[in-house]
Amino acid sequence: MATNNNKDIIYLPLEGVESEHCALIVEKGLAHVEGIETHKVELNNQRAAITVTNEEVLANAVTTIKDLGYGVTTVKKVFPVLGMTCASCAGSAESIVSYEPGVVNASVNFASGNLTVEYLPNMTNATKLQKAVQGAGYDLLIEDETKQQETLEAIHEKKFKQLKTKTMWSVLLSLPVVVIGMFFMNMPYANPIMWAFSTPVLLWFGKDFFINAWKQAKHRSANMDTLVALSTGIAYIFSVFNMLFPKFWESRGLEAHVYFEAAAVIIAFILLGKLLEEKAKGNTSSAIKKLMGLQPKTVVVIQPDGTEKQTAIEEVNVNDTILVKPGEKIAVDGIVTSGSSYVDESMLSGEPVPVLKEENEKVFAGTINQKGSFQFKAIKVEKETMLAQIIKMVQDAQGSKAPVQKLVDKIAGIFVPVVMSIAVITFIIWFILGGDNGLVQGLLAAITVLVIACPCALGLATPTAIMVGVGKGAEKGILIKDAESLESAKKVNAIILDKTGTITEGKPEVTGISWLRNDDTAKNILLSIEKKSEHPLAEAVVKFLGDTATTPLTNFDSITGKGAKADYNGETFFVGNKKLLAENKVTIAEELLKQADEWSKQAKTVIWFANSKEALSVLAISDKIKETSVQAIKELQAMDIDLYMLTGDNEATAKSIAKETGIQHYKAEVLPQHKADFVKELQQQGKTVAMVGDGINDSTALATADVSIAMGKGSDIAMDVAKMTIISSDLSKIPQAIKLSKQTVATIKQNLFWAFIYNLIGIPIAAGILYPFNGFLLNPMIAGAAMAMSSVSVVTNSLRLKWKK
């Protein structure tokens, strides 16, 4: 379901949602909660994204998820409230806290003076709640932030330790049951000993399977827990019956076997599988953890009186002056006000060479200062910083679904009911055709079918690969906006490259100027027009003519794709390309024309300056080709991708750049609106088109292309529209992005293949299809181990992506 951009999205951290099937159950549950406008479960990020009509809905959403047998990570705390004088103060403080984003429940007891609050740790913390209460004239007594703040990371760590403990005890208690069941069945009190050991495994360490299965049953749905609870529960109850009433079978001439070892070992194996899976899944999100670890917890803020104060990152405000010492991480985005140093920006851009930062240069959160020290003014703080935006973008991409996932979702939705039906049919067939042992063998076969079926392997196949792929991209400085673009990039067979800022540095410089006659007034007019223009080339001219005086102009007009014009003393002056002069019937002297041709042959951009009758001057502007562009173009051509360069420059410049870089197809003097038309033209020829650009003028073409790639040093609009962003603006990242796409899609296909094959082969064997031919019946314990390993193998296969080049 799409999210509503006008409302704040609330992220609910989920627990126990381990497959697409579980995600679908939560989706359906949230759909029935009144007041939830939009909802989407992001399996990779282990969270549900919702928008609500009012704050009270949040508590209902959390309750609904818990009722379905899943968890929501919340923190419950009690804080003393200071400054309350009456019962209405308690009501006021309570409502203030209740309306804070991320608060699930809040109540203030006037008698005890305490606030009891439950909140989402990913959305708020004690400091934020304290600020809200202080705003109303009260105060909250909170402990030192570092001691009391329970982060999501800490909560997940705690859960992982609990799972580790459960697994360890389950394995230890299951071992004697297996040894007795396999080798010492006839020893005295064998059955009661096995029963004593297996009972805590099932009813204590494995109790969550039964609790969650019951919650699912209440909502008339079933999931992985249902399969485990049914299989182990049936095996356990059957064994207890056989242990207590052995005569029931013996009177029928049959042995009363117990299967405590199967029940205990299945729980132990599945817990072990979950533990390994959690460990592996933790590695898939390592890119996000690395990014989150880049922001320091405290900074040194220079106070108005010049003193230094250690300040928590949450309390830094826009326009604060921050001191950065050698080796420190930069905490927020800002502009250097004094001092200079080299800054390592590799964690954001993937570029290893440190960048020199001097006065008025921008610095970004998460980058590392080298040897110098400097002060900078905070421009963007908290969620506004570039690092925060990158983290959000990576999380959103990891939480999005690839198109291939739609089919898997449909299968996951019916998987568990189908498996349960197969188990019932298996039991009936065995019961009818299995002879004397039909009941027992049928029961065991049904249990084995329930155990071996693995919806988790199917559900994890696509998301884990997407997660690793997007994370690996982020580490290399390639930001991928969604799973769909990651999947589509492998199909790209045509790439359109903008010239300025994409192939070239995007820092044009005037390298020559030729005047028809020496005229200071003309120079002043040229500078005045270019100062009013917003074109990047105009900037180069202003820089070049820096010492010249300006002149007052009238009727300034910017002419898209051609240049600009303005009036001075009743006469019109033009600055722009040759087309602009031709349209206004301006004559050009032979000597200026000759000079312009010579510059054009050298791949320089030529700009004309003229009055209403004749050209007064011609300027040569050069934009250096990036060092990596030529190599990147070779790599893309080696991948059988057709490259097209589009530029607003003249034919001669375009031809020269194309020749220098090895691009075979190019178009010169292209206006912004025509770029999108050219994308459509290639699409009509059946090509999958990627557009690479960096400016506002590229945004329409970027939106039209199948895969849109923005250069990170370009405009914000281009980056908003694009599905991928190359932070460093280095063209060599594009072949890397395409290779990453191919590797990710290949991994998804491998995962799906093995998950399907595993279930297609495993379920019939578990049902006993081989028994008529060779007497083979699969032991439920082996099925438990196989099921546990199937999920682990899928996640491990996804992790292989990390080490691929």
mmCIF file of N, CA and C in Angstrom, residues 386-472:
data_model
loop_
_atom_site.group_PDB
_atom_site.id
_atom_site.type_symbol
_atom_site.label_atom_id
_atom_site.label_comp_id
_atom_site.label_asym_id
_atom_site.label_seq_id
_atom_site.Cartn_x
_atom_site.Cartn_y
_atom_site.Cartn_z
ATOM 1 N N MET A 386 22.716 15.073 5.367
ATOM 2 C CA MET A 386 22.890 14.201 4.200
ATOM 3 C C MET A 386 23.015 12.746 4.640
ATOM 4 N N LEU A 387 23.735 12.514 5.758
ATOM 5 C CA LEU A 387 23.904 11.153 6.273
ATOM 6 C C LEU A 387 22.547 10.556 6.652
ATOM 7 N N ALA A 388 21.717 11.351 7.358
ATOM 8 C CA ALA A 388 20.381 10.872 7.763
ATOM 9 C C ALA A 388 19.538 10.548 6.531
ATOM 10 N N GLN A 389 19.658 11.400 5.502
ATOM 11 C CA GLN A 389 18.892 11.169 4.260
ATOM 12 C C GLN A 389 19.360 9.882 3.577
ATOM 13 N N ILE A 390 20.689 9.664 3.591
ATOM 14 C CA ILE A 390 21.236 8.447 2.969
ATOM 15 C C ILE A 390 20.746 7.221 3.733
ATOM 16 N N ILE A 391 20.802 7.274 5.083
ATOM 17 C CA ILE A 391 20.347 6.141 5.900
ATOM 18 C C ILE A 391 18.880 5.843 5.595
ATOM 19 N N LYS A 392 18.062 6.906 5.531
ATOM 20 C CA LYS A 392 16.623 6.724 5.257
ATOM 21 C C LYS A 392 16.427 6.111 3.866
ATOM 22 N N MET A 393 17.202 6.625 2.893
ATOM 23 C CA MET A 393 17.075 6.134 1.515
ATOM 24 C C MET A 393 17.447 4.652 1.436
ATOM 25 N N VAL A 394 18.535 4.283 2.105
ATOM 26 C CA VAL A 394 18.983 2.879 2.084
ATOM 27 C C VAL A 394 17.955 1.990 2.781
ATOM 28 N N GLN A 395 17.427 2.453 3.927
ATOM 29 C CA GLN A 395 16.414 1.664 4.646
ATOM 30 C C GLN A 395 15.159 1.482 3.806
ATOM 31 N N ASP A 396 14.711 2.577 3.174
ATOM 32 C CA ASP A 396 13.502 2.487 2.340
ATOM 33 C C ASP A 396 13.722 1.530 1.175
ATOM 34 N N ALA A 397 14.928 1.601 0.579
ATOM 35 C CA ALA A 397 15.227 0.711 -0.558
ATOM 36 C C ALA A 397 15.263 -0.736 -0.098
ATOM 37 N N GLN A 398 15.874 -0.970 1.077
ATOM 38 C CA GLN A 398 15.941 -2.344 1.596
ATOM 39 C C GLN A 398 14.562 -2.866 1.969
ATOM 40 N N GLY A 399 13.658 -1.963 2.297
ATOM 41 C CA GLY A 399 12.298 -2.368 2.674
ATOM 42 C C GLY A 399 11.353 -2.500 1.499
ATOM 43 N N SER A 400 11.780 -2.043 0.305
ATOM 44 C CA SER A 400 10.890 -2.107 -0.859
ATOM 45 C C SER A 400 10.918 -3.511 -1.468
ATOM 46 N N LYS A 401 9.910 -3.797 -2.288
ATOM 47 C CA LYS A 401 9.801 -5.137 -2.867
ATOM 48 C C LYS A 401 10.166 -5.118 -4.344
ATOM 49 N N ALA A 402 10.927 -6.112 -4.751
ATOM 50 C CA ALA A 402 11.258 -6.270 -6.167
ATOM 51 C C ALA A 402 10.038 -6.864 -6.877
ATOM 52 N N PRO A 403 9.842 -6.574 -8.188
ATOM 53 C CA PRO A 403 8.680 -7.111 -8.911
ATOM 54 C C PRO A 403 8.539 -8.630 -8.793
ATOM 55 N N VAL A 404 9.670 -9.359 -8.764
ATOM 56 C CA VAL A 404 9.634 -10.823 -8.688
ATOM 57 C C VAL A 404 8.979 -11.293 -7.380
ATOM 58 N N GLN A 405 8.979 -10.388 -6.378
ATOM 59 C CA GLN A 405 8.441 -10.749 -5.064
ATOM 60 C C GLN A 405 6.929 -10.984 -5.098
ATOM 61 N N LYS A 406 6.248 -10.349 -6.067
ATOM 62 C CA LYS A 406 4.777 -10.472 -6.118
ATOM 63 C C LYS A 406 4.339 -11.930 -6.245
ATOM 64 N N LEU A 407 5.034 -12.673 -7.097
ATOM 65 C CA LEU A 407 4.715 -14.101 -7.287
ATOM 66 C C LEU A 407 4.980 -14.866 -5.988
ATOM 67 N N VAL A 408 6.132 -14.571 -5.359
ATOM 68 C CA VAL A 408 6.506 -15.260 -4.119
ATOM 69 C C VAL A 408 5.469 -14.978 -3.030
ATOM 70 N N ASP A 409 4.977 -13.727 -2.973
ATOM 71 C CA ASP A 409 3.954 -13.354 -1.987
ATOM 72 C C ASP A 409 2.703 -14.211 -2.132
ATOM 73 N N LYS A 410 2.287 -14.413 -3.392
ATOM 74 C CA LYS A 410 1.081 -15.220 -3.644
ATOM 75 C C LYS A 410 1.288 -16.655 -3.138
ATOM 76 N N ILE A 411 2.472 -17.202 -3.438
ATOM 77 C CA ILE A 411 2.769 -18.582 -3.006
ATOM 78 C C ILE A 411 2.826 -18.646 -1.481
ATOM 79 N N ALA A 412 3.510 -17.654 -0.871
ATOM 80 C CA ALA A 412 3.647 -17.637 0.596
ATOM 81 C C ALA A 412 2.281 -17.558 1.283
ATOM 82 N N GLY A 413 1.347 -16.823 0.655
ATOM 83 C CA GLY A 413 0.018 -16.646 1.228
ATOM 84 C C GLY A 413 -0.760 -17.941 1.363
ATOM 85 N N ILE A 414 -0.531 -18.906 0.439
ATOM 86 C CA ILE A 414 -1.293 -20.170 0.486
ATOM 87 C C ILE A 414 -0.422 -21.351 0.946
ATOM 88 N N PHE A 415 0.868 -21.078 1.184
ATOM 89 C CA PHE A 415 1.820 -22.158 1.449
ATOM 90 C C PHE A 415 1.442 -23.004 2.669
ATOM 91 N N VAL A 416 1.223 -22.336 3.828
ATOM 92 C CA VAL A 416 0.978 -23.081 5.073
ATOM 93 C C VAL A 416 -0.323 -23.892 5.005
ATOM 94 N N PRO A 417 -1.455 -23.298 4.559
ATOM 95 C CA PRO A 417 -2.678 -24.119 4.439
ATOM 96 C C PRO A 417 -2.499 -25.322 3.508
ATOM 97 N N VAL A 418 -1.747 -25.119 2.413
ATOM 98 C CA VAL A 418 -1.513 -26.227 1.462
ATOM 99 C C VAL A 418 -0.717 -27.339 2.143
ATOM 100 N N VAL A 419 0.337 -26.965 2.888
ATOM 101 C CA VAL A 419 1.173 -27.958 3.596
ATOM 102 C C VAL A 419 0.336 -28.721 4.620
ATOM 103 N N MET A 420 -0.521 -28.010 5.347
ATOM 104 C CA MET A 420 -1.375 -28.670 6.340
ATOM 105 C C MET A 420 -2.329 -29.666 5.662
ATOM 106 N N SER A 421 -2.832 -29.265 4.490
ATOM 107 C CA SER A 421 -3.717 -30.171 3.733
ATOM 108 C C SER A 421 -2.945 -31.420 3.289
ATOM 109 N N ILE A 422 -1.697 -31.213 2.809
ATOM 110 C CA ILE A 422 -0.867 -32.354 2.362
ATOM 111 C C ILE A 422 -0.614 -33.293 3.549
ATOM 112 N N ALA A 423 -0.355 -32.715 4.732
ATOM 113 C CA ALA A 423 -0.096 -33.529 5.933
ATOM 114 C C ALA A 423 -1.322 -34.389 6.269
ATOM 115 N N VAL A 424 -2.514 -33.790 6.189
ATOM 116 C CA VAL A 424 -3.759 -34.531 6.480
ATOM 117 C C VAL A 424 -3.958 -35.653 5.459
ATOM 118 N N ILE A 425 -3.761 -35.325 4.165
ATOM 119 C CA ILE A 425 -3.927 -36.329 3.093
ATOM 120 C C ILE A 425 -2.923 -37.472 3.293
ATOM 121 N N THR A 426 -1.669 -37.097 3.647
ATOM 122 C CA THR A 426 -0.615 -38.104 3.911
ATOM 123 C C THR A 426 -1.067 -39.074 5.002
ATOM 124 N N PHE A 427 -1.591 -38.506 6.091
ATOM 125 C CA PHE A 427 -2.044 -39.336 7.221
ATOM 126 C C PHE A 427 -3.170 -40.287 6.782
ATOM 127 N N ILE A 428 -4.144 -39.757 6.023
ATOM 128 C CA ILE A 428 -5.294 -40.578 5.583
ATOM 129 C C ILE A 428 -4.823 -41.733 4.696
ATOM 130 N N ILE A 429 -3.918 -41.418 3.732
ATOM 131 C CA ILE A 429 -3.425 -42.462 2.809
ATOM 132 C C ILE A 429 -2.689 -43.561 3.583
ATOM 133 N N TRP A 430 -1.820 -43.132 4.508
ATOM 134 C CA TRP A 430 -1.084 -44.115 5.321
ATOM 135 C C TRP A 430 -2.047 -44.957 6.173
ATOM 136 N N PHE A 431 -3.022 -44.286 6.754
ATOM 137 C CA PHE A 431 -3.982 -44.961 7.630
ATOM 138 C C PHE A 431 -4.758 -46.046 6.869
ATOM 139 N N ILE A 432 -5.116 -45.699 5.604
ATOM 140 C CA ILE A 432 -5.899 -46.649 4.790
ATOM 141 C C ILE A 432 -5.019 -47.751 4.214
ATOM 142 N N LEU A 433 -3.827 -47.357 3.684
ATOM 143 C CA LEU A 433 -3.007 -48.325 2.939
ATOM 144 C C LEU A 433 -1.807 -48.851 3.729
ATOM 145 N N GLY A 434 -1.585 -48.347 4.941
ATOM 146 C CA GLY A 434 -0.335 -48.672 5.654
ATOM 147 C C GLY A 434 -0.345 -49.949 6.463
ATOM 148 N N GLY A 435 -1.418 -50.705 6.430
ATOM 149 C CA GLY A 435 -1.444 -51.983 7.167
ATOM 150 C C GLY A 435 -1.450 -51.769 8.677
ATOM 151 N N ASP A 436 -0.829 -52.706 9.401
ATOM 152 C CA ASP A 436 -0.844 -52.674 10.863
ATOM 153 C C ASP A 436 -0.244 -51.393 11.434
ATOM 154 N N ASN A 437 0.845 -50.941 10.804
ATOM 155 C CA ASN A 437 1.518 -49.742 11.315
ATOM 156 C C ASN A 437 0.995 -48.450 10.671
ATOM 157 N N GLY A 438 -0.102 -48.551 9.961
ATOM 158 C CA GLY A 438 -0.619 -47.396 9.203
ATOM 159 C C GLY A 438 -0.832 -46.154 10.038
ATOM 160 N N LEU A 439 -1.425 -46.328 11.241
ATOM 161 C CA LEU A 439 -1.720 -45.166 12.091
ATOM 162 C C LEU A 439 -0.436 -44.474 12.538
ATOM 163 N N VAL A 440 0.487 -45.274 13.077
ATOM 164 C CA VAL A 440 1.741 -44.704 13.589
ATOM 165 C C VAL A 440 2.573 -44.097 12.457
ATOM 166 N N GLN A 441 2.742 -44.871 11.373
ATOM 167 C CA GLN A 441 3.542 -44.375 10.240
ATOM 168 C C GLN A 441 2.897 -43.133 9.630
ATOM 169 N N GLY A 442 1.563 -43.151 9.547
ATOM 170 C CA GLY A 442 0.837 -41.999 8.988
ATOM 171 C C GLY A 442 1.040 -40.762 9.829
ATOM 172 N N LEU A 443 0.986 -40.957 11.156
ATOM 173 C CA LEU A 443 1.181 -39.840 12.072
ATOM 174 C C LEU A 443 2.596 -39.262 11.941
ATOM 175 N N LEU A 444 3.573 -40.176 11.892
ATOM 176 C CA LEU A 444 4.972 -39.742 11.741
ATOM 177 C C LEU A 444 5.205 -39.026 10.409
ATOM 178 N N ALA A 445 4.621 -39.588 9.330
ATOM 179 C CA ALA A 445 4.783 -38.969 7.995
ATOM 180 C C ALA A 445 4.146 -37.578 7.981
ATOM 181 N N ALA A 446 2.960 -37.447 8.583
ATOM 182 C CA ALA A 446 2.281 -36.141 8.627
ATOM 183 C C ALA A 446 3.130 -35.133 9.410
ATOM 184 N N ILE A 447 3.693 -35.606 10.557
ATOM 185 C CA ILE A 447 4.559 -34.728 11.367
ATOM 186 C C ILE A 447 5.773 -34.286 10.537
ATOM 187 N N THR A 448 6.375 -35.237 9.807
ATOM 188 C CA THR A 448 7.567 -34.938 8.989
ATOM 189 C C THR A 448 7.241 -33.926 7.896
ATOM 190 N N VAL A 449 6.065 -34.065 7.277
ATOM 191 C CA VAL A 449 5.632 -33.102 6.232
ATOM 192 C C VAL A 449 5.526 -31.704 6.836
ATOM 193 N N LEU A 450 4.897 -31.609 8.016
ATOM 194 C CA LEU A 450 4.733 -30.307 8.677
ATOM 195 C C LEU A 450 6.083 -29.683 9.019
ATOM 196 N N VAL A 451 7.029 -30.544 9.424
ATOM 197 C CA VAL A 451 8.339 -30.038 9.859
ATOM 198 C C VAL A 451 9.211 -29.610 8.686
ATOM 199 N N ILE A 452 9.208 -30.391 7.624
ATOM 200 C CA ILE A 452 10.178 -30.131 6.540
ATOM 201 C C ILE A 452 9.779 -28.942 5.667
ATOM 202 N N ALA A 453 8.462 -28.656 5.596
ATOM 203 C CA ALA A 453 8.009 -27.535 4.762
ATOM 204 C C ALA A 453 8.576 -26.234 5.310
ATOM 205 N N CYS A 454 9.108 -25.402 4.428
ATOM 206 C CA CYS A 454 9.759 -24.181 4.924
ATOM 207 C C CYS A 454 9.304 -22.938 4.182
ATOM 208 N N PRO A 455 8.273 -22.264 4.693
ATOM 209 C CA PRO A 455 7.865 -21.011 4.049
ATOM 210 C C PRO A 455 8.912 -19.916 4.239
ATOM 211 N N CYS A 456 9.751 -20.056 5.298
ATOM 212 C CA CYS A 456 10.759 -19.020 5.576
ATOM 213 C C CYS A 456 11.780 -18.910 4.449
ATOM 214 N N ALA A 457 12.242 -20.070 3.938
ATOM 215 C CA ALA A 457 13.250 -20.048 2.866
ATOM 216 C C ALA A 457 12.712 -19.288 1.659
ATOM 217 N N LEU A 458 11.429 -19.518 1.337
ATOM 218 C CA LEU A 458 10.801 -18.808 0.218
ATOM 219 C C LEU A 458 10.709 -17.317 0.500
ATOM 220 N N GLY A 459 10.253 -17.012 1.736
ATOM 221 C CA GLY A 459 10.043 -15.609 2.105
ATOM 222 C C GLY A 459 11.313 -14.802 2.210
ATOM 223 N N LEU A 460 12.428 -15.468 2.505
ATOM 224 C CA LEU A 460 13.702 -14.750 2.684
ATOM 225 C C LEU A 460 14.498 -14.627 1.390
ATOM 226 N N ALA A 461 14.118 -15.402 0.370
ATOM 227 C CA ALA A 461 14.925 -15.485 -0.864
ATOM 228 C C ALA A 461 15.181 -14.123 -1.499
ATOM 229 N N THR A 462 14.111 -13.355 -1.718
ATOM 230 C CA THR A 462 14.270 -12.057 -2.382
ATOM 231 C C THR A 462 14.741 -10.961 -1.423
ATOM 232 N N PRO A 463 14.068 -10.778 -0.255
ATOM 233 C CA PRO A 463 14.445 -9.644 0.596
ATOM 234 C C PRO A 463 15.897 -9.637 1.058
ATOM 235 N N THR A 464 16.444 -10.807 1.402
ATOM 236 C CA THR A 464 17.831 -10.800 1.910
ATOM 237 C C THR A 464 18.814 -10.392 0.802
ATOM 238 N N ALA A 465 18.552 -10.852 -0.423
ATOM 239 C CA ALA A 465 19.434 -10.475 -1.548
ATOM 240 C C ALA A 465 19.338 -8.971 -1.809
ATOM 241 N N ILE A 466 18.113 -8.429 -1.774
ATOM 242 C CA ILE A 466 17.912 -6.986 -1.991
ATOM 243 C C ILE A 466 18.645 -6.197 -0.903
ATOM 244 N N MET A 467 18.526 -6.687 0.324
ATOM 245 C CA MET A 467 19.141 -6.002 1.463
ATOM 246 C C MET A 467 20.661 -5.914 1.311
ATOM 247 N N VAL A 468 21.261 -7.033 0.953
ATOM 248 C CA VAL A 468 22.725 -7.051 0.784
ATOM 249 C C VAL A 468 23.116 -6.188 -0.423
ATOM 250 N N GLY A 469 22.355 -6.304 -1.512
ATOM 251 C CA GLY A 469 22.648 -5.534 -2.734
ATOM 252 C C GLY A 469 22.599 -4.036 -2.493
ATOM 253 N N VAL A 470 21.529 -3.564 -1.856
ATOM 254 C CA VAL A 470 21.373 -2.129 -1.582
ATOM 255 C C VAL A 470 22.465 -1.661 -0.613
ATOM 256 N N GLY A 471 22.745 -2.491 0.405
ATOM 257 C CA GLY A 471 23.780 -2.148 1.389
ATOM 258 C C GLY A 471 25.156 -2.057 0.758
ATOM 259 N N LYS A 472 25.450 -3.001 -0.125
ATOM 260 C CA LYS A 472 26.763 -3.004 -0.791
ATOM 261 C C LYS A 472 26.888 -1.757 -1.681
#
